[in-house]
Amino acid sequence: MYPDRIFSGMRPTGTLHLGHYHGVLKNWVRLQNEYPCYFSVVDLHALTTHYESPEVIEQHVWDVLIDWLAAGIDPQSATLFIQSRVPEHSELALLLGMSTPLGWLERVPTYKEQIEKLRERGRDLTTYGFLGYPLLMTADILLYRANLVPVGEDQAPHLEIARELARRFNNMYGTEPGFEEKAQDAAKKLGGKRAKLYFKLRTAYQQEGDDEALEQARAMLHESHSLSMHDRERLFGYLEGARRVILPEPQILLTEASRMPGLDGQKMSKSYGNAIGLREDKTSIEKKVRTMPTDPARVRRTDPGEPEKCPVWQLHRVYSDDSTKEWVQQGCRTAGIGCIECKQPVIDGILAEQQPMLERAQPYLDDPQLLRAIVANGCDKAREAAQETMREVREVMGIGY
Ligand code: SF4
């Protein structure tokens, strides 16, 4: 068994916003103290969809990394690296592709949907790179034998293909050469029904990793007094050798969905134009919040409103304490407070949250070499782990020379 490890990646989309912080980074900050974590800027994934605009990638990569550090990701605790700087990601994706049925890739839930959506916007994604994207994503995880992947409930189906590919790989390559003949030979000594049962249990263990089947087969062998101790031990050995886990199946580490709303009440997203940047300047944040839409019923200051119909209230839920929330509920419904007044605690909350982030980011903005050194170190550490996995992968695939 391999120790618990976490892998998570983020595309280089440029500077991050508060939605990223509340939805992903806060969780990473917590996880880095609980598990060994590999956090990667997955720049090759950016090329699967934006292969025509390579000029923006590099700046976006550095911006994302500074924002991670600003959010509190600690390079002493977690390994921060850039995907393309560890070429084993590409190699494992290629090798996994050798035995991946085309249909598995074509039936990934979002594949056809995304192609259609982007075709409407005049973009062509009928490329090999885009079809093969799940292989690259799977390689990202399996390369580090990361058995835990933090995802929200809505993304859980995406991990299913990674699990299927790991299972297929272990079934195909996880058995010693000549193992089958030797095991059959030894099992003959069990005779008739017992041999049949033994093979049934062994197959369950081999294909599904069914520990219960393993235990049952063990117990059965233990009670087979007609076999010599030597034969029993050989069969025990073949049983265990029936399943060698080279690439552990990743499990979902379910994370709570972020409720971070944007300025218009929809989910915060750069493409909706409703985001507040993690390191956005104070004046801009103040302006954005002050011009946020409110409950349309409050045309005049004297008109009462309903917080549930107002995007500002959703931000109070994130940033305000109970007494402020009570003040909003009461003041809005009785027209006791004005909207500008109501927005101030939200502005204060965002600025207070942002302050330590600005402080953490500053040294890297002052000296870009500092960031480069952290990332170079992370890439070396990631590569070391990746090479260890690849040595075994190459060996079982017959190219370990
Ligand atoms: Fe929204 Fe506050 Fe105005 Fe009510 S008082 S409409 S919650 S901004």
PDB file of N, CA, C and O and ligand atoms in Angstrom, residues 294-295 298 305-307 310 312-313 316 328 331-332 337-339 342-343, ligand 1:
ATOM      1  N   THR A 294     -28.795  45.761  -6.226  1.00  0.00           N
ATOM      2  CA  THR A 294     -29.437  45.403  -4.951  1.00  0.00           C
ATOM      3  C   THR A 294     -30.858  44.933  -5.241  1.00  0.00           C
ATOM      4  O   THR A 294     -31.219  44.785  -6.412  1.00  0.00           O
ATOM      5  N   ASP A 295     -31.655  44.731  -4.203  1.00  0.00           N
ATOM      6  CA  ASP A 295     -33.045  44.328  -4.431  1.00  0.00           C
ATOM      7  C   ASP A 295     -33.748  45.435  -5.231  1.00  0.00           C
ATOM      8  O   ASP A 295     -33.828  46.581  -4.763  1.00  0.00           O
ATOM      9  N   ARG A 298     -36.025  48.288  -3.843  1.00  0.00           N
ATOM     10  CA  ARG A 298     -35.559  49.471  -3.093  1.00  0.00           C
ATOM     11  C   ARG A 298     -35.189  50.599  -4.054  1.00  0.00           C
ATOM     12  O   ARG A 298     -34.015  50.955  -4.215  1.00  0.00           O
ATOM     13  N   GLY A 305     -36.810  46.521   1.589  1.00  0.00           N
ATOM     14  CA  GLY A 305     -36.304  45.500   0.656  1.00  0.00           C
ATOM     15  C   GLY A 305     -36.298  44.122   1.286  1.00  0.00           C
ATOM     16  O   GLY A 305     -36.726  43.938   2.429  1.00  0.00           O
ATOM     17  N   GLU A 306     -35.830  43.165   0.511  1.00  0.00           N
ATOM     18  CA  GLU A 306     -35.765  41.781   0.976  1.00  0.00           C
ATOM     19  C   GLU A 306     -34.352  41.240   0.689  1.00  0.00           C
ATOM     20  O   GLU A 306     -33.980  41.049  -0.472  1.00  0.00           O
ATOM     21  N   PRO A 307     -33.565  40.997   1.751  1.00  0.00           N
ATOM     22  CA  PRO A 307     -32.176  40.549   1.546  1.00  0.00           C
ATOM     23  C   PRO A 307     -32.050  39.324   0.643  1.00  0.00           C
ATOM     24  O   PRO A 307     -31.103  39.221  -0.139  1.00  0.00           O
ATOM     25  N   CYS A 310     -31.264  39.984  -2.878  1.00  0.00           N
ATOM     26  CA  CYS A 310     -30.167  40.928  -3.105  1.00  0.00           C
ATOM     27  C   CYS A 310     -28.799  40.226  -3.087  1.00  0.00           C
ATOM     28  O   CYS A 310     -28.474  39.514  -2.130  1.00  0.00           O
ATOM     29  N   VAL A 312     -25.974  41.455  -2.505  1.00  0.00           N
ATOM     30  CA  VAL A 312     -25.123  41.960  -1.414  1.00  0.00           C
ATOM     31  C   VAL A 312     -25.301  41.082  -0.168  1.00  0.00           C
ATOM     32  O   VAL A 312     -24.341  40.783   0.555  1.00  0.00           O
ATOM     33  N   TRP A 313     -26.530  40.652   0.044  1.00  0.00           N
ATOM     34  CA  TRP A 313     -26.807  39.788   1.202  1.00  0.00           C
ATOM     35  C   TRP A 313     -25.976  38.497   1.122  1.00  0.00           C
ATOM     36  O   TRP A 313     -25.461  38.010   2.123  1.00  0.00           O
ATOM     37  N   HIS A 316     -22.742  39.188   2.480  1.00  0.00           N
ATOM     38  CA  HIS A 316     -22.793  39.281   3.944  1.00  0.00           C
ATOM     39  C   HIS A 316     -22.698  37.891   4.566  1.00  0.00           C
ATOM     40  O   HIS A 316     -22.085  37.708   5.608  1.00  0.00           O
ATOM     41  N   VAL A 328     -28.504  43.805   8.989  1.00  0.00           N
ATOM     42  CA  VAL A 328     -28.889  43.887   7.574  1.00  0.00           C
ATOM     43  C   VAL A 328     -30.349  43.451   7.402  1.00  0.00           C
ATOM     44  O   VAL A 328     -31.160  44.156   6.782  1.00  0.00           O
ATOM     45  N   GLY A 331     -32.618  46.048   9.092  1.00  0.00           N
ATOM     46  CA  GLY A 331     -32.519  47.371   8.462  1.00  0.00           C
ATOM     47  C   GLY A 331     -33.053  47.389   7.041  1.00  0.00           C
ATOM     48  O   GLY A 331     -33.668  48.369   6.596  1.00  0.00           O
ATOM     49  N   CYS A 332     -32.845  46.306   6.308  1.00  0.00           N
ATOM     50  CA  CYS A 332     -33.300  46.243   4.914  1.00  0.00           C
ATOM     51  C   CYS A 332     -34.824  46.169   4.869  1.00  0.00           C
ATOM     52  O   CYS A 332     -35.478  46.912   4.150  1.00  0.00           O
ATOM     53  N   ILE A 337     -31.922  51.074   7.027  1.00  0.00           N
ATOM     54  CA  ILE A 337     -30.563  51.376   6.528  1.00  0.00           C
ATOM     55  C   ILE A 337     -30.622  51.551   5.008  1.00  0.00           C
ATOM     56  O   ILE A 337     -31.507  51.003   4.341  1.00  0.00           O
ATOM     57  N   GLY A 338     -29.669  52.298   4.486  1.00  0.00           N
ATOM     58  CA  GLY A 338     -29.572  52.461   3.031  1.00  0.00           C
ATOM     59  C   GLY A 338     -28.626  51.416   2.453  1.00  0.00           C
ATOM     60  O   GLY A 338     -27.825  50.808   3.183  1.00  0.00           O
ATOM     61  N   CYS A 339     -28.695  51.228   1.139  1.00  0.00           N
ATOM     62  CA  CYS A 339     -27.867  50.182   0.518  1.00  0.00           C
ATOM     63  C   CYS A 339     -26.369  50.504   0.602  1.00  0.00           C
ATOM     64  O   CYS A 339     -25.549  49.611   0.795  1.00  0.00           O
ATOM     65  N   CYS A 342     -25.263  49.551   3.897  1.00  0.00           N
ATOM     66  CA  CYS A 342     -25.290  48.091   4.030  1.00  0.00           C
ATOM     67  C   CYS A 342     -24.072  47.441   3.380  1.00  0.00           C
ATOM     68  O   CYS A 342     -23.600  46.388   3.811  1.00  0.00           O
ATOM     69  N   LYS A 343     -23.560  48.090   2.351  1.00  0.00           N
ATOM     70  CA  LYS A 343     -22.442  47.488   1.608  1.00  0.00           C
ATOM     71  C   LYS A 343     -21.094  47.663   2.317  1.00  0.00           C
ATOM     72  O   LYS A 343     -20.143  46.925   2.035  1.00  0.00           O
TER      73      LYS A 343
HETATM   74 FE1  SF4 B   1     -29.393  44.623  -0.409  1.00  0.00          FE
HETATM   75 FE2  SF4 B   1     -28.548  45.665   1.867  1.00  0.00          FE
HETATM   76 FE3  SF4 B   1     -29.856  47.180   0.108  1.00  0.00          FE
HETATM   77 FE4  SF4 B   1     -31.147  45.282   1.435  1.00  0.00          FE
HETATM   78  S1  SF4 B   1     -30.156  47.112   2.299  1.00  0.00           S
HETATM   79  S2  SF4 B   1     -31.301  45.703  -0.755  1.00  0.00           S
HETATM   80  S3  SF4 B   1     -29.580  43.695   1.588  1.00  0.00           S
HETATM   81  S4  SF4 B   1     -27.848  46.217  -0.177  1.00  0.00           S
END
